[in-house]
Amino acid sequence: MHIDNSIIKSYLQGSSSYKSHWIFDHILDNGEYIFEEPKKIEAEKVRNIYEKIQKNLTSFIPFNVELFSMLFSDWENKFNDINIVLAVGCPSPFDAMVRQYNGREYMVFDLVRFLDYEQQGKDILSVIIGMITHETAHICIHADHSIDTCGYQQQLSYITFDEGFAHLLAFTDQISKYDFCKIIEMHYEGSLQKLKAALSEEDFDQQKKYLQQSNCGAYWDKFAAISGKLYLASHMDHLCEIYKAGPSAMIHNMLE
């Protein structure tokens, strides 16, 4: 695992040199530079979170490690090669993301955004483990299933598969014991219907909006991620088969 903590060190030292870091030109797909100045009074809280993350990364075990290992047999080797950027300055809602730079993928975590979870009374370590589980799953999925960007429907299918698995695995530890019935009842049909509408959309501008909405915004509004996650939650005994079959097969079965 390779950790770029240059942004954090610069911020904690009171320097503003980190504003020129490449990440702020790569948060948005269009390459627009976006940056949100973190408050200096948050520095000590950021330092505490930074130390917790450093300690956790040295002995990282993902949520649902047995299932994780079944899906991604060599995840530990991939984790050793993972590039992580610990940042401040990313605007909401960009708390955790995977971005490409010079042909390599980077997991990016904005520690100021993590403060929001702490203020909500959530266990910050659980949040951290969940986020790293989520992003590590993406790295493994991208290695096993190449991203097909040839067409709109292929992109949307891939997002549903990729985000569905990542969200499920990171939702909570021991998901095999979690009762998803109420969540499925409340959210699956609505997210699936929106996915179907999005897949049949032919207008280019509307397609762009659907791609953005598919995994952006409020948690339960991310229709591709949520429909994928809840489909998988209702097929817990077949996750390995679904994973091996890939995005196209999963979408086909969801739409049947």
GROMACS .gro file of C-alpha atoms in nm:
model
  256
    1MET     CA    1   0.000   0.000   0.000
    2HIS     CA    2   0.132   0.342  -0.100
    3ILE     CA    3   0.000   0.642   0.094
    4ASP     CA    4   0.029   0.999  -0.033
    5ASN     CA    5  -0.012   1.211   0.280
    6SER     CA    6   0.148   1.525   0.134
    7ILE     CA    7  -0.183   1.716   0.140
    8ILE     CA    8  -0.243   1.636   0.508
    9LYS     CA    9   0.112   1.724   0.610
   10SER     CA   10   0.097   2.053   0.424
   11TYR     CA   11  -0.243   2.140   0.576
   12LEU     CA   12  -0.137   2.049   0.931
   13GLN     CA   13   0.178   2.258   0.891
   14GLY     CA   14  -0.032   2.561   0.794
   15SER     CA   15   0.093   2.565   0.435
   16SER     CA   16  -0.132   2.610   0.132
   17SER     CA   17   0.100   2.437  -0.116
   18TYR     CA   18  -0.131   2.136  -0.131
   19LYS     CA   19  -0.387   2.338  -0.330
   20SER     CA   20  -0.190   2.254  -0.647
   21HIS     CA   21  -0.218   1.878  -0.590
   22TRP     CA   22  -0.341   1.692  -0.899
   23ILE     CA   23  -0.649   1.554  -0.720
   24PHE     CA   24  -0.833   1.887  -0.736
   25ASP     CA   25  -0.821   1.876  -1.116
   26HIS     CA   26  -0.955   1.519  -1.122
   27ILE     CA   27  -1.252   1.521  -0.883
   28LEU     CA   28  -1.490   1.596  -1.170
   29ASP     CA   29  -1.478   1.401  -1.496
   30ASN     CA   30  -1.447   1.721  -1.701
   31GLY     CA   31  -1.118   1.816  -1.538
   32GLU     CA   32  -1.252   2.135  -1.378
   33TYR     CA   33  -1.048   2.251  -1.078
   34ILE     CA   34  -1.260   2.244  -0.763
   35PHE     CA   35  -1.141   2.310  -0.411
   36GLU     CA   36  -1.305   2.394  -0.080
   37GLU     CA   37  -1.083   2.567   0.175
   38PRO     CA   38  -1.082   2.366   0.501
   39LYS     CA   39  -1.112   2.565   0.822
   40LYS     CA   40  -0.793   2.598   1.025
   41ILE     CA   41  -0.985   2.528   1.346
   42GLU     CA   42  -1.054   2.176   1.215
   43ALA     CA   43  -0.683   2.090   1.200
   44GLU     CA   44  -0.664   1.909   1.535
   45LYS     CA   45  -0.970   1.697   1.456
   46VAL     CA   46  -0.822   1.614   1.116
   47ARG     CA   47  -0.496   1.516   1.288
   48ASN     CA   48  -0.683   1.274   1.515
   49ILE     CA   49  -0.867   1.113   1.224
   50TYR     CA   50  -0.543   1.094   1.027
   51GLU     CA   51  -0.375   0.903   1.310
   52LYS     CA   52  -0.669   0.661   1.335
   53ILE     CA   53  -0.655   0.592   0.962
   54GLN     CA   54  -0.279   0.538   0.968
   55LYS     CA   55  -0.316   0.283   1.247
   56ASN     CA   56  -0.604   0.106   1.071
   57LEU     CA   57  -0.428   0.081   0.736
   58THR     CA   58  -0.127  -0.097   0.885
   59SER     CA   59  -0.347  -0.396   0.979
   60PHE     CA   60  -0.649  -0.354   0.754
   61ILE     CA   61  -0.919  -0.621   0.752
   62PRO     CA   62  -1.225  -0.541   0.537
   63PHE     CA   63  -1.584  -0.589   0.640
   64ASN     CA   64  -1.713  -0.936   0.552
   65VAL     CA   65  -1.357  -1.063   0.510
   66GLU     CA   66  -1.459  -1.424   0.436
   67LEU     CA   67  -1.696  -1.324   0.158
   68PHE     CA   68  -1.451  -1.058   0.042
   69SER     CA   69  -1.183  -1.327   0.010
   70MET     CA   70  -1.418  -1.559  -0.180
   71LEU     CA   71  -1.499  -1.288  -0.435
   72PHE     CA   72  -1.147  -1.144  -0.457
   73SER     CA   73  -0.905  -1.429  -0.390
   74ASP     CA   74  -0.595  -1.208  -0.413
   75TRP     CA   75  -0.733  -0.892  -0.252
   76GLU     CA   76  -0.442  -0.872  -0.008
   77ASN     CA   77  -0.191  -0.853  -0.292
   78LYS     CA   78  -0.402  -0.590  -0.466
   79PHE     CA   79  -0.431  -0.398  -0.138
   80ASN     CA   80  -0.051  -0.394  -0.108
   81ASP     CA   81  -0.035  -0.226  -0.450
   82ILE     CA   82  -0.312   0.023  -0.379
   83ASN     CA   83  -0.240   0.395  -0.398
   84ILE     CA   84  -0.415   0.606  -0.134
   85VAL     CA   85  -0.438   0.985  -0.119
   86LEU     CA   86  -0.536   1.132   0.218
   87ALA     CA   87  -0.676   1.476   0.146
   88VAL     CA   88  -0.856   1.786   0.262
   89GLY     CA   89  -1.018   2.039   0.031
   90CYS     CA   90  -1.257   1.816  -0.161
   91PRO     CA   91  -1.609   1.963  -0.153
   92SER     CA   92  -1.912   1.764  -0.035
   93PRO     CA   93  -2.013   1.494  -0.124
   94PHE     CA   94  -1.666   1.378  -0.230
   95ASP     CA   95  -1.559   1.204   0.091
   96ALA     CA   96  -1.425   0.886  -0.072
   97MET     CA   97  -1.362   0.811  -0.438
   98VAL     CA   98  -1.140   0.630  -0.686
   99ARG     CA   99  -0.966   0.844  -0.947
  100GLN     CA  100  -0.715   0.774  -1.223
  101TYR     CA  101  -0.395   0.972  -1.268
  102ASN     CA  102  -0.109   0.893  -1.507
  103GLY     CA  103  -0.257   0.552  -1.577
  104ARG     CA  104  -0.293   0.447  -1.213
  105GLU     CA  105  -0.592   0.427  -0.980
  106TYR     CA  106  -0.595   0.612  -0.650
  107MET     CA  107  -0.827   0.581  -0.353
  108VAL     CA  108  -0.893   0.932  -0.222
  109PHE     CA  109  -1.026   1.005   0.127
  110ASP     CA  110  -1.106   1.359   0.238
  111LEU     CA  111  -1.062   1.377   0.613
  112VAL     CA  112  -1.263   1.696   0.663
  113ARG     CA  113  -1.561   1.521   0.507
  114PHE     CA  114  -1.509   1.243   0.765
  115LEU     CA  115  -1.577   1.498   1.039
  116ASP     CA  116  -1.939   1.508   0.922
  117TYR     CA  117  -1.978   1.143   1.021
  118GLU     CA  118  -1.821   1.204   1.361
  119GLN     CA  119  -2.061   1.493   1.422
  120GLN     CA  120  -2.351   1.258   1.344
  121GLY     CA  121  -2.239   1.036   1.632
  122LYS     CA  122  -2.114   0.756   1.409
  123ASP     CA  123  -1.817   0.537   1.501
  124ILE     CA  124  -1.544   0.691   1.289
  125LEU     CA  125  -1.338   0.370   1.278
  126SER     CA  126  -1.635   0.174   1.141
  127VAL     CA  127  -1.691   0.447   0.884
  128ILE     CA  128  -1.325   0.431   0.785
  129ILE     CA  129  -1.323   0.050   0.755
  130GLY     CA  130  -1.646   0.062   0.554
  131MET     CA  131  -1.510   0.324   0.315
  132ILE     CA  132  -1.181   0.141   0.264
  133THR     CA  133  -1.374  -0.184   0.213
  134HIS     CA  134  -1.588  -0.005  -0.047
  135GLU     CA  135  -1.296   0.144  -0.237
  136THR     CA  136  -1.082  -0.171  -0.215
  137ALA     CA  137  -1.374  -0.363  -0.365
  138HIS     CA  138  -1.374  -0.118  -0.657
  139ILE     CA  139  -1.003  -0.177  -0.715
  140CYS     CA  140  -1.054  -0.554  -0.720
  141ILE     CA  141  -1.364  -0.534  -0.941
  142HIS     CA  142  -1.188  -0.310  -1.192
  143ALA     CA  143  -0.900  -0.559  -1.210
  144ASP     CA  144  -1.135  -0.855  -1.272
  145HIS     CA  145  -1.394  -0.684  -1.495
  146SER     CA  146  -1.268  -0.418  -1.734
  147ILE     CA  147  -1.472  -0.099  -1.762
  148ASP     CA  148  -1.657  -0.095  -2.094
  149THR     CA  149  -1.722   0.266  -2.191
  150CYS     CA  150  -1.826   0.193  -2.550
  151GLY     CA  151  -2.189   0.272  -2.494
  152TYR     CA  152  -2.432   0.434  -2.256
  153GLN     CA  153  -2.612   0.114  -2.156
  154GLN     CA  154  -2.280  -0.062  -2.097
  155GLN     CA  155  -2.165   0.219  -1.869
  156LEU     CA  156  -2.488   0.209  -1.670
  157SER     CA  157  -2.475  -0.170  -1.643
  158TYR     CA  158  -2.118  -0.153  -1.518
  159ILE     CA  159  -2.204   0.111  -1.256
  160THR     CA  160  -2.491  -0.105  -1.129
  161PHE     CA  161  -2.260  -0.407  -1.096
  162ASP     CA  162  -1.953  -0.224  -0.965
  163GLU     CA  163  -2.133  -0.002  -0.715
  164GLY     CA  164  -2.379  -0.275  -0.620
  165PHE     CA  165  -2.103  -0.506  -0.497
  166ALA     CA  166  -1.901  -0.227  -0.334
  167HIS     CA  167  -2.203  -0.087  -0.147
  168LEU     CA  168  -2.317  -0.432  -0.032
  169LEU     CA  169  -1.979  -0.541   0.101
  170ALA     CA  170  -1.924  -0.211   0.283
  171PHE     CA  171  -2.278  -0.168   0.417
  172THR     CA  172  -2.204  -0.340   0.749
  173ASP     CA  173  -1.992  -0.624   0.876
  174GLN     CA  174  -2.138  -0.976   0.863
  175ILE     CA  175  -2.398  -0.896   0.597
  176SER     CA  176  -2.488  -1.267   0.577
  177LYS     CA  177  -2.666  -1.219   0.911
  178TYR     CA  178  -2.829  -0.887   0.824
  179ASP     CA  179  -3.202  -0.881   0.750
  180PHE     CA  180  -3.241  -0.680   0.428
  181CYS     CA  181  -3.616  -0.749   0.392
  182LYS     CA  182  -3.739  -0.406   0.504
  183ILE     CA  183  -3.483  -0.215   0.299
  184ILE     CA  184  -3.558  -0.423  -0.010
  185GLU     CA  185  -3.929  -0.364   0.037
  186MET     CA  186  -3.879   0.012   0.074
  187HIS     CA  187  -3.620   0.084  -0.193
  188TYR     CA  188  -3.566  -0.194  -0.447
  189GLU     CA  189  -3.865  -0.158  -0.677
  190GLY     CA  190  -3.835   0.220  -0.705
  191SER     CA  191  -3.462   0.211  -0.782
  192LEU     CA  192  -3.512  -0.074  -1.031
  193GLN     CA  193  -3.785   0.114  -1.218
  194LYS     CA  194  -3.561   0.419  -1.246
  195LEU     CA  195  -3.280   0.196  -1.372
  196LYS     CA  196  -3.512   0.053  -1.638
  197ALA     CA  197  -3.616   0.405  -1.742
  198ALA     CA  198  -3.253   0.512  -1.759
  199LEU     CA  199  -3.152   0.212  -1.970
  200SER     CA  200  -3.424   0.289  -2.224
  201GLU     CA  201  -3.339   0.662  -2.247
  202GLU     CA  202  -3.223   0.774  -2.594
  203ASP     CA  203  -3.175   1.147  -2.544
  204PHE     CA  204  -2.802   1.221  -2.503
  205ASP     CA  205  -2.840   1.503  -2.250
  206GLN     CA  206  -3.080   1.300  -2.037
  207GLN     CA  207  -2.842   1.004  -2.054
  208LYS     CA  208  -2.567   1.221  -1.907
  209LYS     CA  209  -2.799   1.319  -1.622
  210TYR     CA  210  -2.892   0.959  -1.555
  211LEU     CA  211  -2.526   0.854  -1.544
  212GLN     CA  212  -2.456   1.124  -1.289
  213GLN     CA  213  -2.761   1.042  -1.080
  214SER     CA  214  -2.694   0.667  -1.091
  215ASN     CA  215  -2.437   0.694  -0.811
  216CYS     CA  216  -2.446   1.053  -0.689
  217GLY     CA  217  -2.654   1.246  -0.438
  218ALA     CA  218  -2.845   1.117  -0.137
  219TYR     CA  219  -2.771   0.752  -0.057
  220TRP     CA  220  -3.109   0.602  -0.145
  221ASP     CA  221  -3.136   0.816  -0.462
  222LYS     CA  222  -2.836   0.646  -0.625
  223PHE     CA  223  -3.065   0.425  -0.830
  224ALA     CA  224  -2.801   0.212  -1.006
  225ALA     CA  225  -2.594   0.153  -0.692
  226ILE     CA  226  -2.899   0.081  -0.477
  227SER     CA  227  -3.079  -0.145  -0.723
  228GLY     CA  228  -2.755  -0.338  -0.773
  229LYS     CA  229  -2.689  -0.364  -0.400
  230LEU     CA  230  -3.041  -0.479  -0.313
  231TYR     CA  231  -3.054  -0.727  -0.600
  232LEU     CA  232  -2.734  -0.880  -0.463
  233ALA     CA  233  -2.872  -0.869  -0.108
  234SER     CA  234  -3.165  -1.080  -0.224
  235HIS     CA  235  -2.928  -1.334  -0.383
  236MET     CA  236  -2.673  -1.377  -0.105
  237ASP     CA  237  -2.625  -1.747  -0.177
  238HIS     CA  238  -2.521  -1.678  -0.535
  239LEU     CA  239  -2.287  -1.380  -0.505
  240CYS     CA  240  -1.981  -1.562  -0.637
  241GLU     CA  241  -2.171  -1.687  -0.942
  242ILE     CA  242  -2.312  -1.341  -1.013
  243TYR     CA  243  -1.970  -1.185  -0.976
  244LYS     CA  244  -1.803  -1.430  -1.213
  245ALA     CA  245  -2.080  -1.382  -1.473
  246GLY     CA  246  -2.014  -1.007  -1.484
  247PRO     CA  247  -2.213  -0.684  -1.535
  248SER     CA  248  -2.409  -0.775  -1.849
  249ALA     CA  249  -2.541  -1.101  -1.705
  250MET     CA  250  -2.640  -0.931  -1.379
  251ILE     CA  251  -2.835  -0.656  -1.558
  252HIS     CA  252  -3.005  -0.915  -1.780
  253ASN     CA  253  -3.123  -1.109  -1.474
  254MET     CA  254  -3.236  -0.793  -1.295
  255LEU     CA  255  -3.452  -0.692  -1.590
  256GLU     CA  256  -3.616  -1.030  -1.643
   0.00000   0.00000   0.00000
